[in-house]
Short mmCIF file of N, CA and C in Angstrom, two decimals:
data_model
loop_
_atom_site.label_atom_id
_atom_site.label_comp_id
_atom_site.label_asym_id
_atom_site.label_seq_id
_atom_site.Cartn_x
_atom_site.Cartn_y
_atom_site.Cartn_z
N UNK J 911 24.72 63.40 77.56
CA UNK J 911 24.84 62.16 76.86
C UNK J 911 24.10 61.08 77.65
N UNK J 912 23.17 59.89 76.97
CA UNK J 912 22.71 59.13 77.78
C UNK J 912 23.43 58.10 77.60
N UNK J 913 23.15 56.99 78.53
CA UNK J 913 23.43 55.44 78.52
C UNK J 913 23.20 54.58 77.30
N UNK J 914 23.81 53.96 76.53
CA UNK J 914 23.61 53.24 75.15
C UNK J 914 23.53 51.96 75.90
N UNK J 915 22.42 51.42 75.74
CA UNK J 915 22.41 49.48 76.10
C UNK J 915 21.69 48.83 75.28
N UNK J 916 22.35 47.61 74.82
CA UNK J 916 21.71 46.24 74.16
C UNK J 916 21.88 45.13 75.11
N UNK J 917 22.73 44.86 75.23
CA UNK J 917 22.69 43.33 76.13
C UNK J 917 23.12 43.59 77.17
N UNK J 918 24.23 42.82 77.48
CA UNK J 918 24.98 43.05 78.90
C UNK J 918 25.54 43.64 79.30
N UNK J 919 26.22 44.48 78.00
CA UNK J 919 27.21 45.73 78.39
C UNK J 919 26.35 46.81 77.79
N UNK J 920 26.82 47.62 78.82
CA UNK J 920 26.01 49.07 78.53
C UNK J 920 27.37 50.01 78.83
N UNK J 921 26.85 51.15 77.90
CA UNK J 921 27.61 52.28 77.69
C UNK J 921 27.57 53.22 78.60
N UNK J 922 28.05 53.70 79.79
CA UNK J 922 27.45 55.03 80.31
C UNK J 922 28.36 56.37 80.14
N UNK J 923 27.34 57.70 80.51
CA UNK J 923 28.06 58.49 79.79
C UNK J 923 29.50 58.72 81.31
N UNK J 924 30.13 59.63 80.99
CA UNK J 924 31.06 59.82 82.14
C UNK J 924 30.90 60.55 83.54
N UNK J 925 30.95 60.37 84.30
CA UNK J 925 29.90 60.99 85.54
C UNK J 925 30.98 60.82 86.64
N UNK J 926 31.42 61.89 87.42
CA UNK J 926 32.53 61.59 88.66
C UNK J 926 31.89 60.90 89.71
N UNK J 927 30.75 61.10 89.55
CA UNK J 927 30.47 59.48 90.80
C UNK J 927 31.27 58.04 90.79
N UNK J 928 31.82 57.87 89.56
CA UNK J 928 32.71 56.60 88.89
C UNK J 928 34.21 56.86 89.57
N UNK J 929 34.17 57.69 89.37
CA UNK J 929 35.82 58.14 90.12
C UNK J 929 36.84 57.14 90.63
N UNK J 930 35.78 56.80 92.18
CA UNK J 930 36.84 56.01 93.12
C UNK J 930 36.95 54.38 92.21
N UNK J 931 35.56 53.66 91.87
CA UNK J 931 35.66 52.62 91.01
C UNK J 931 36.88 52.76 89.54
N UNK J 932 36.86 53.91 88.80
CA UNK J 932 37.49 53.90 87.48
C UNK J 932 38.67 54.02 88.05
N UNK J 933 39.20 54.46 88.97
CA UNK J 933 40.81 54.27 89.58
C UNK J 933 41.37 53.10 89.78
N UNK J 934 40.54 52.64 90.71
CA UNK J 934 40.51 51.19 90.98
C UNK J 934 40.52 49.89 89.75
N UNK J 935 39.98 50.42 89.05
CA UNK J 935 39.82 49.48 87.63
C UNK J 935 41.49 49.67 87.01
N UNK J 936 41.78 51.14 87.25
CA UNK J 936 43.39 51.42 86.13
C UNK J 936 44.35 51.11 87.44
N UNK J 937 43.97 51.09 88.75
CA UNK J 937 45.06 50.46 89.58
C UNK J 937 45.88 49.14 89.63
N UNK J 938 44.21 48.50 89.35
CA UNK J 938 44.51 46.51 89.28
C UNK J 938 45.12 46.47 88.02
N UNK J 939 44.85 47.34 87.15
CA UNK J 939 45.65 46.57 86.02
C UNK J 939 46.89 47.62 84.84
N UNK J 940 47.17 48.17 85.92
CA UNK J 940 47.82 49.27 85.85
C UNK J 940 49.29 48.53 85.02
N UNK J 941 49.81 47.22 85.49
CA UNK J 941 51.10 47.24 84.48
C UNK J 941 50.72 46.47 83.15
N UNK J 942 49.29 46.33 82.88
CA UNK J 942 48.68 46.05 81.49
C UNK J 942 48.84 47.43 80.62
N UNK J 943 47.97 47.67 81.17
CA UNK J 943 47.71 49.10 80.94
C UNK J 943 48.75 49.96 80.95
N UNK J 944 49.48 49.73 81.21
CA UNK J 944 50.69 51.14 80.84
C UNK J 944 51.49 51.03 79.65
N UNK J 945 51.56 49.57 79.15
CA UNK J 945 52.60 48.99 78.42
C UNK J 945 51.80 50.11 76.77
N UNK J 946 50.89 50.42 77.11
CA UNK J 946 50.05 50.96 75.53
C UNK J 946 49.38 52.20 76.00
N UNK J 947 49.33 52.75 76.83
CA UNK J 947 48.41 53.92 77.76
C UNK J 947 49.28 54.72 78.16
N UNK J 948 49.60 56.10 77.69
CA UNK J 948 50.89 56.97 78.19
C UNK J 948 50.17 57.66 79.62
N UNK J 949 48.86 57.45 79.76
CA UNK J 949 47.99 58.28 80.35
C UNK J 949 47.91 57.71 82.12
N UNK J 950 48.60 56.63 81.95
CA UNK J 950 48.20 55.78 83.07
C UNK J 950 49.50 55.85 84.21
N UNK J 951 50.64 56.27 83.77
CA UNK J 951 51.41 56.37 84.86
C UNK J 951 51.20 58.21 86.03
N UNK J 952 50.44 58.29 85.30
CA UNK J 952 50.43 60.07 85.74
C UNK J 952 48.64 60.06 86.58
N UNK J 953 48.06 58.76 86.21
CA UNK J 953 46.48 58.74 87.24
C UNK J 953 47.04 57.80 88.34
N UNK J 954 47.36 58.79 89.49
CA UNK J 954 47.68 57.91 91.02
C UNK J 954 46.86 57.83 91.80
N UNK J 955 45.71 58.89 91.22
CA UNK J 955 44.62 58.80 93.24
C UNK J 955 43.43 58.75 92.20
N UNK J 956 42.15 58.54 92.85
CA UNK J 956 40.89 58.66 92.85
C UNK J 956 40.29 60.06 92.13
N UNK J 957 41.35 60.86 92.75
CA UNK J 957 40.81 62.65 92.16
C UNK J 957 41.55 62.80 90.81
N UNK J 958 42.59 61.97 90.70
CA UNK J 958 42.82 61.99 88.82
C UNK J 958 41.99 61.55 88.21
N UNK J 959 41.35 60.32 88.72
CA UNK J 959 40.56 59.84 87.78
C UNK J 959 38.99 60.84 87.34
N UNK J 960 38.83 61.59 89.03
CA UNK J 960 37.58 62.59 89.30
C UNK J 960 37.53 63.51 88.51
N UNK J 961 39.20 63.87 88.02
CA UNK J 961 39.18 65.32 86.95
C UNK J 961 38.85 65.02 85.51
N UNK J 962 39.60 63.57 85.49
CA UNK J 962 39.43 63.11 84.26
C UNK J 962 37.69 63.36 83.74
N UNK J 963 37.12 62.52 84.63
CA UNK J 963 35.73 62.10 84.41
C UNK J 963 34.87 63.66 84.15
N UNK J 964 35.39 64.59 85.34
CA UNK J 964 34.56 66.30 85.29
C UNK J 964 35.38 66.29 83.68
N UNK J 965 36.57 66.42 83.36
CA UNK J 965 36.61 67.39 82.08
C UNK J 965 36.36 66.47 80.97
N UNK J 966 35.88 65.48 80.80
CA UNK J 966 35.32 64.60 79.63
C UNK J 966 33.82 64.92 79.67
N UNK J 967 32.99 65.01 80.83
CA UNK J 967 31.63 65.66 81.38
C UNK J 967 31.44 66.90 80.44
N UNK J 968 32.56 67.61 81.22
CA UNK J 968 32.31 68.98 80.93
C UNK J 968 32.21 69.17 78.99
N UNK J 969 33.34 68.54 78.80
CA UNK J 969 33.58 68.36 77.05
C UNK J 969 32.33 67.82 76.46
N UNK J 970 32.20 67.24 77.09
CA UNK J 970 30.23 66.43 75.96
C UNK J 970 29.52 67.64 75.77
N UNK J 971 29.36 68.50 76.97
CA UNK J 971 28.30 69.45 77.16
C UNK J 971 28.91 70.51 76.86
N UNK J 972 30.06 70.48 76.49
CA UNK J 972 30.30 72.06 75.18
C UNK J 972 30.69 71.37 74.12
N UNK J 973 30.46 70.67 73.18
CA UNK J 973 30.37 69.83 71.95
C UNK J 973 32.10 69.48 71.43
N UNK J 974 32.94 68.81 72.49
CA UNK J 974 34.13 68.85 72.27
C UNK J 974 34.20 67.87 71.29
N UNK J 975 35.93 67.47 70.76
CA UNK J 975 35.82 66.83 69.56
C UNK J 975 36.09 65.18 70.25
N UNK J 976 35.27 64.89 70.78
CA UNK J 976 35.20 63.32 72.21
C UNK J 976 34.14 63.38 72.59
N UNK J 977 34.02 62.42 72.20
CA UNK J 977 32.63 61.52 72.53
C UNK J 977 32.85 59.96 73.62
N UNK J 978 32.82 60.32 74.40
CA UNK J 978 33.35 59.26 75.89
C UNK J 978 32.48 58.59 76.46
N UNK J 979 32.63 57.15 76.76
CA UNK J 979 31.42 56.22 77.76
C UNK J 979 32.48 55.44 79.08
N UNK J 980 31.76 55.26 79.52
CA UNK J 980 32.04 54.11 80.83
C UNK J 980 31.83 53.12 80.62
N UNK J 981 32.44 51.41 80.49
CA UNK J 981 31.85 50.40 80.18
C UNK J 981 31.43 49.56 80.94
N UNK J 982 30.48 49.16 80.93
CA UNK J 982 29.86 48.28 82.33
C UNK J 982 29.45 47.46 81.68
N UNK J 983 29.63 45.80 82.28
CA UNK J 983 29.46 44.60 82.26
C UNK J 983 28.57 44.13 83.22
N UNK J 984 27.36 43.87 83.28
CA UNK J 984 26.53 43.13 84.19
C UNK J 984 26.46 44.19 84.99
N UNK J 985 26.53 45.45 85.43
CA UNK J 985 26.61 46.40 86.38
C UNK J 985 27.63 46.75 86.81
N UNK J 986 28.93 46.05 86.46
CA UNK J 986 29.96 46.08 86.90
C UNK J 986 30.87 47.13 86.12
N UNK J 987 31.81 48.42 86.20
CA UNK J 987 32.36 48.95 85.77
C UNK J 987 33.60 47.89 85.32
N UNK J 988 33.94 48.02 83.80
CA UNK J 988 35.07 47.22 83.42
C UNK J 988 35.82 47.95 82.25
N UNK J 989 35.83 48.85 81.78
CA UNK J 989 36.75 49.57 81.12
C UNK J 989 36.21 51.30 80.53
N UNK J 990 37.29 51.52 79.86
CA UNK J 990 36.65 53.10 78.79
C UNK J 990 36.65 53.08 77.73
N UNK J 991 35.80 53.65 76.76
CA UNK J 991 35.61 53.46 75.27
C UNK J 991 35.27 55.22 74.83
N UNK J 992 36.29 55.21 73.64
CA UNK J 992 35.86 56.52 73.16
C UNK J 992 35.90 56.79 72.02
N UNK J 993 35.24 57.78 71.45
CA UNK J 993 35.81 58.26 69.86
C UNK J 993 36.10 59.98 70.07
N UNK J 994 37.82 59.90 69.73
CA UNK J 994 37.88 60.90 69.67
C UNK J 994 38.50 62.10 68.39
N UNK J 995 39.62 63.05 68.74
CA UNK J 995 39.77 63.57 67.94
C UNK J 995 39.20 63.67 66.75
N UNK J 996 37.68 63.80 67.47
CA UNK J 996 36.66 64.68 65.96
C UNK J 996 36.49 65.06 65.08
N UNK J 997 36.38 64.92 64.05
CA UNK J 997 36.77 66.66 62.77
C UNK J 997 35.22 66.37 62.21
N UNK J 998 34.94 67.35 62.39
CA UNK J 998 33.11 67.85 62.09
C UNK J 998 33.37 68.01 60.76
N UNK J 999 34.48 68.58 60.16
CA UNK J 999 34.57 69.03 58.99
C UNK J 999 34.54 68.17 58.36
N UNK J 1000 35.47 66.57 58.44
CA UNK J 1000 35.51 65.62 57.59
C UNK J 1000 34.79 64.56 57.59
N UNK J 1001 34.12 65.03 58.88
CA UNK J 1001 33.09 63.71 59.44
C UNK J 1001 34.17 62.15 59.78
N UNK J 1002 35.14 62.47 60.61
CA UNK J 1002 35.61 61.44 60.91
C UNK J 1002 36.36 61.49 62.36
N UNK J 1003 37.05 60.21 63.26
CA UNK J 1003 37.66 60.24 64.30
C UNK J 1003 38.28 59.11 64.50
N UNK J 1004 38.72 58.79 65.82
CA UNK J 1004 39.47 57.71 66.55
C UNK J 1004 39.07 57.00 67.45
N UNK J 1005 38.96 55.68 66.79
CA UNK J 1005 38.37 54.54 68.57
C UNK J 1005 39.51 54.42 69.11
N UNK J 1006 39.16 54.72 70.78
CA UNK J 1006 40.02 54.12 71.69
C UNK J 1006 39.17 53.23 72.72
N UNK J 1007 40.22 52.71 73.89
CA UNK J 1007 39.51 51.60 74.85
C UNK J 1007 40.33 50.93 75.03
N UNK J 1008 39.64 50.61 76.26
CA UNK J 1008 40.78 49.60 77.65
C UNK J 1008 39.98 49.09 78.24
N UNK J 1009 40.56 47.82 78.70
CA UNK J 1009 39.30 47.10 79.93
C UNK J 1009 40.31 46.93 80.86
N UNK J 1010 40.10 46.67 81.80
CA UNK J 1010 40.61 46.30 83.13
C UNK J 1010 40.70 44.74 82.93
N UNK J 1011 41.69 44.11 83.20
CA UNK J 1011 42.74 42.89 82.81
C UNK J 1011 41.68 41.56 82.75
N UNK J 1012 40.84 42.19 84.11
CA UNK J 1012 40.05 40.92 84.43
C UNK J 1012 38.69 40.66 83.76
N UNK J 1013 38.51 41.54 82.68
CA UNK J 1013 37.70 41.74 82.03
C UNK J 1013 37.78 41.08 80.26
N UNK J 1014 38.98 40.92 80.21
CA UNK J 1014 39.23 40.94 78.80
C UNK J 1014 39.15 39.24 78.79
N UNK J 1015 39.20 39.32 77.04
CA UNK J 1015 38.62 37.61 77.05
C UNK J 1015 37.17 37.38 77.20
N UNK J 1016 36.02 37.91 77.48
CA UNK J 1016 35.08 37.99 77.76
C UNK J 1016 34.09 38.11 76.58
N UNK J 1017 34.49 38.90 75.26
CA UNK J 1017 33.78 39.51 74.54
C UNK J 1017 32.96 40.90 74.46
N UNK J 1018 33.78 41.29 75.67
CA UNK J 1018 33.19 42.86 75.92
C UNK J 1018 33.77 43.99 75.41
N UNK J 1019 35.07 44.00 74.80
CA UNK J 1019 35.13 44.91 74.13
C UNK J 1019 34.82 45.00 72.72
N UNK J 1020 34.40 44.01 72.30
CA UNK J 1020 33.92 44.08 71.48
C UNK J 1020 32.54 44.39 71.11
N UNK J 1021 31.80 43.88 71.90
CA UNK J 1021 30.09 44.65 72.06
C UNK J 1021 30.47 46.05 72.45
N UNK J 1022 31.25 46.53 73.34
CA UNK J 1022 31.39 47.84 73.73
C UNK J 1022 31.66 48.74 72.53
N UNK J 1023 32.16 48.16 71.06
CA UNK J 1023 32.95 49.18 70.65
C UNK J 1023 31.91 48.96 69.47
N UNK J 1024 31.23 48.34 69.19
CA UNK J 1024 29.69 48.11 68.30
C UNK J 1024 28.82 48.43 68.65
N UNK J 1025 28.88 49.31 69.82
CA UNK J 1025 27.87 49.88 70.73
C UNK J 1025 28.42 51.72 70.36
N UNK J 1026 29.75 51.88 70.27
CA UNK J 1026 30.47 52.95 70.17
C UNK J 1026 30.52 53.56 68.61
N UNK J 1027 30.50 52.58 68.33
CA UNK J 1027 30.29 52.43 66.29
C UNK J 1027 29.17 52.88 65.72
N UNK J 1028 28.11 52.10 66.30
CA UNK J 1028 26.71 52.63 66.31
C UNK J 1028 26.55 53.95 66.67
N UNK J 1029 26.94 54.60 67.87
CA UNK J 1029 26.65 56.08 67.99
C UNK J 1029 27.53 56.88 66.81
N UNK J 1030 28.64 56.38 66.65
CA UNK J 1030 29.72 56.73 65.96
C UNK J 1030 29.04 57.30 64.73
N UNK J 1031 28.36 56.11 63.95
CA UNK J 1031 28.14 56.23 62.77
C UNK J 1031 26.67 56.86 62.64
N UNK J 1032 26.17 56.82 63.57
CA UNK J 1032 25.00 57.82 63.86
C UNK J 1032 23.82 58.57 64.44
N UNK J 1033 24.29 59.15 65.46
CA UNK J 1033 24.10 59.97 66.22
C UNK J 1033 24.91 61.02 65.88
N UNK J 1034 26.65 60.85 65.61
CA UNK J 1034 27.41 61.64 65.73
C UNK J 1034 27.85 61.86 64.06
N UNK J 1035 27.29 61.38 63.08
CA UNK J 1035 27.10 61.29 61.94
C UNK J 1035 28.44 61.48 61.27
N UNK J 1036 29.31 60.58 61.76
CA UNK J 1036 30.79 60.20 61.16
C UNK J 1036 30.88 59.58 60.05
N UNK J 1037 31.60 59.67 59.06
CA UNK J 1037 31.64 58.43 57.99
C UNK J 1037 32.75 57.89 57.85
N UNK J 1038 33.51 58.15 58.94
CA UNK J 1038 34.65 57.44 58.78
C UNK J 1038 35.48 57.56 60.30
N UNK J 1039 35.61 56.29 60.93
CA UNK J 1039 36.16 55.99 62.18
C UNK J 1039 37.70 55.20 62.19
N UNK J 1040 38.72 55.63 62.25
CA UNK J 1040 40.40 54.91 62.81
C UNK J 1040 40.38 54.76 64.09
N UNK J 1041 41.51 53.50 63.78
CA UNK J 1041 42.22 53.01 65.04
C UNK J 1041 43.55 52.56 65.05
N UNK J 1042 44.10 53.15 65.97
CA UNK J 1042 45.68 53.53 65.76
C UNK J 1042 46.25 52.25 66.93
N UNK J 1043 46.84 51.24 66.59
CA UNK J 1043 47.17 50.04 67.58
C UNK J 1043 48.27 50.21 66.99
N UNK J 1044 49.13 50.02 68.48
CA UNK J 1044 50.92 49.50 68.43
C UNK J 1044 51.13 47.78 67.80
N UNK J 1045 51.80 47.86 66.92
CA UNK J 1045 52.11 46.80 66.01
C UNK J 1045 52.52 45.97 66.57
N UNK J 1046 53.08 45.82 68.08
CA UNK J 1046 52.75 44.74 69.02
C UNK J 1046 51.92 44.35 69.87
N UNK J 1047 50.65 45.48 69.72
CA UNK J 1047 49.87 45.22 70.71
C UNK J 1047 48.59 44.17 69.84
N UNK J 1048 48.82 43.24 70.42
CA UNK J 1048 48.30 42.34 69.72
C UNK J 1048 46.52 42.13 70.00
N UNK J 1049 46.29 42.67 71.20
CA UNK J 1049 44.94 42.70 71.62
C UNK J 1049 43.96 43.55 71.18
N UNK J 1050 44.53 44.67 70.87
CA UNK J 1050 43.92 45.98 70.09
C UNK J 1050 43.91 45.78 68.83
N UNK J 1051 45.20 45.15 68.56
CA UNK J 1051 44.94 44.78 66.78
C UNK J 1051 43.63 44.05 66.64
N UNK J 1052 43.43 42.91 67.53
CA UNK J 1052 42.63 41.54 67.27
C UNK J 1052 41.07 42.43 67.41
N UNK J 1053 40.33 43.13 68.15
CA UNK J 1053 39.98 43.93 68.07
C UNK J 1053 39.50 44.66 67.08
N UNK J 1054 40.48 45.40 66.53
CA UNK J 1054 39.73 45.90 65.04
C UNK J 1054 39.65 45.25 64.30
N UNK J 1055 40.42 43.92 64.06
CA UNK J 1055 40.24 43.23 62.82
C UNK J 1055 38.67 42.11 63.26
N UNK J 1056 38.31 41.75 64.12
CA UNK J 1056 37.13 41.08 64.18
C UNK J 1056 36.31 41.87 64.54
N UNK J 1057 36.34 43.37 64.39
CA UNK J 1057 35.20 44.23 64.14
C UNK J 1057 35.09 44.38 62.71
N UNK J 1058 35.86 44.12 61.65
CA UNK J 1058 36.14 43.93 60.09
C UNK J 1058 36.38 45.34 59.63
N UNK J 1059 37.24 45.79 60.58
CA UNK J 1059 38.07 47.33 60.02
C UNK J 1059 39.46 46.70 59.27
N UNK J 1060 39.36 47.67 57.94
CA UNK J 1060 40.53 47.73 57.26
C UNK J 1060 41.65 48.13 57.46
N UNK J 1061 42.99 47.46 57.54
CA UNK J 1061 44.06 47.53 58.23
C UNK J 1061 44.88 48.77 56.88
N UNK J 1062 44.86 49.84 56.93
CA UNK J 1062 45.21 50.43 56.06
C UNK J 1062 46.87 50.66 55.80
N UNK J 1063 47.45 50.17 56.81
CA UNK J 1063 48.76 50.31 56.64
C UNK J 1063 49.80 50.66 58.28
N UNK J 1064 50.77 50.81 58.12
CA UNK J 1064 51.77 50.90 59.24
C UNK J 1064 52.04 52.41 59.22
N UNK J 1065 52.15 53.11 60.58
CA UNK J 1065 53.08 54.47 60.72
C UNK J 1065 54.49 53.99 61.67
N UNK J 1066 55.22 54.60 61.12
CA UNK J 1066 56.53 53.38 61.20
C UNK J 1066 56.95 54.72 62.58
N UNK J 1067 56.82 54.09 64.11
CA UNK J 1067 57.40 55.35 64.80
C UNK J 1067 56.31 56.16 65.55
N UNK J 1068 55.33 56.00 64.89
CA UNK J 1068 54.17 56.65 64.98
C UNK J 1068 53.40 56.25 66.53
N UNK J 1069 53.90 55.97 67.39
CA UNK J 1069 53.60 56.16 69.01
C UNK J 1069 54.98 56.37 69.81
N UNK J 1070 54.83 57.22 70.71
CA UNK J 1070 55.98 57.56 71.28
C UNK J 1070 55.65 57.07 73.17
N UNK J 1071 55.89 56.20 73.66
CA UNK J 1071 55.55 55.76 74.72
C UNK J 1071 56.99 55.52 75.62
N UNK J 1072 56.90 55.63 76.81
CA UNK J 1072 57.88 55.78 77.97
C UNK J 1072 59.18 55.63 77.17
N UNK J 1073 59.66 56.99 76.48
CA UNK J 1073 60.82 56.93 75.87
C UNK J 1073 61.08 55.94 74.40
N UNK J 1074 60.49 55.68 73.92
CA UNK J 1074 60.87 54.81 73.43
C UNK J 1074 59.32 54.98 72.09
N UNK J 1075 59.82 54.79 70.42
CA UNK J 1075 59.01 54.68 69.57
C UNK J 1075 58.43 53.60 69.04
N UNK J 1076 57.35 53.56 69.05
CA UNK J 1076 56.95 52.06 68.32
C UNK J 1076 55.95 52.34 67.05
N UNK J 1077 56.04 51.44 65.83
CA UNK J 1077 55.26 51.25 64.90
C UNK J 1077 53.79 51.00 65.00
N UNK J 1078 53.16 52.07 64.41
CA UNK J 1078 51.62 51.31 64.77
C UNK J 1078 50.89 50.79 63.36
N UNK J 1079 49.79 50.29 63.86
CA UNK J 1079 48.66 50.00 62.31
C UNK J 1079 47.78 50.67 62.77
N UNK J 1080 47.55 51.41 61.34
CA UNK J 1080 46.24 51.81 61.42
C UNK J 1080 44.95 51.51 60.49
N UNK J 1081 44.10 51.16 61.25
CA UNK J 1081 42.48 50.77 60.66
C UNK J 1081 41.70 51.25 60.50
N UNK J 1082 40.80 51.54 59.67
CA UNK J 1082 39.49 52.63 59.68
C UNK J 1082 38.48 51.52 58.95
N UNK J 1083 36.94 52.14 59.35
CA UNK J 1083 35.68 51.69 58.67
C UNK J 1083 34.63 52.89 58.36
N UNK J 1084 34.29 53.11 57.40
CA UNK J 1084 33.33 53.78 56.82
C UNK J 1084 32.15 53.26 57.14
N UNK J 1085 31.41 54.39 57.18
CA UNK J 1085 29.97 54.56 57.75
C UNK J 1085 29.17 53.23 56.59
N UNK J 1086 29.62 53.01 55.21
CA UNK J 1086 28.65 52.49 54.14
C UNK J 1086 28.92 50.94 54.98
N UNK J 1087 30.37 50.15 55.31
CA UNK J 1087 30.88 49.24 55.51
C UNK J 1087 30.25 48.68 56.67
N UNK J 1088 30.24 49.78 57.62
CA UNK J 1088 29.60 49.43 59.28
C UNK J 1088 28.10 49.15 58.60
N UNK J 1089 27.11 49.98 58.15
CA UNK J 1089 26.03 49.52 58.12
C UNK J 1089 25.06 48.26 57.33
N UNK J 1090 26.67 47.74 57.08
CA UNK J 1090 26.48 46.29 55.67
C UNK J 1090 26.50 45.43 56.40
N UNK J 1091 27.92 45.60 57.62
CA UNK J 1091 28.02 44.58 58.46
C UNK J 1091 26.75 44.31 59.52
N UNK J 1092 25.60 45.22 59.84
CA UNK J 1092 24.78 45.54 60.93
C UNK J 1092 23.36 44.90 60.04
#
């Protein structure tokens, strides 16, 4: 997978050289990040993040159903962006993404994920991309809706995080919609 860049943020693909930095990014902002990330209380060292990065590597290069970048701001590593759970069959998947605390507010996840959209919708020839946000997470909501994804409705329960269930929304945009907005 190569590097996707337009402006300031660039996409890179996942590479364990990032390791000790991408730890460090989910360390500082680790009690952001957990409140919506089941994934984040269980990455403690540098070599979680190292396995992470080898088996997302490894997954590009046997055609897994994830498609994964690194997000960098000015050179600076500042969050992860992905589309996953694939289906080749239906031509569709799932945006995810996180920035590191000190990052957000910026306007970068949002170029990041119009950067992700773009491959989304073709390279990887999807016609249809969701996003599954906790109905309190108000940052992820804001997010898809000023990317102009359709809020299709509530799964009532539908995230199960540190014990406890929460309601999510979910949003999707079609390949015809993304390329109206572009």
């Amino acid at each position: 997978m190569t590097a996707i860049a337009q402006t300031r943020i660039v996409l890179l693909p996942p590479d364990v050289i990032h390791a000790e930095r991408l730890f460090a990014l989910i360390d500082e902002s680790r009690e952001t990040l957990r409140a919506w990330l089941p994934w984040v209380d269980s990455t403690r060292s540098a070599e979680d993040s190292r396995q992470f990065l080898a088996g997302v590597a490894e997954g590009a290069r046997s055609g897994s159903a994830c498609a994964s970048w690194l997000i960098a701001l000015d050179g600076e590593l500042a969050g992860c962006i992905d589309i996953h759970g694939i289906s080749k069959l239906h031509r569709s998947g799932f945006l995810g993404y996180w920035l590191a605390d000190r990052f957000v507010g910026k306007g970068v996840m949002g170029e990041a994920a119009a950067q992700a959209l773009d491959a989304g919708f073709g390279a990887l020839e999807l016609n249809r991309i969701a996003i599954l946000a906790g109905v309190a997470n108000a940052r992820s909501r804001a997010v898809a809706e000023r990317l102009g994804f359709v809020q299709e409705g509530a799964q009532r329960e539908g995230l199960h995080l540190h014990g406890r269930y929460h309601d999510a929304c979910q949003y999707s945009m079609l390949a015809g919609e993304w390329r109206a907005r572009r």
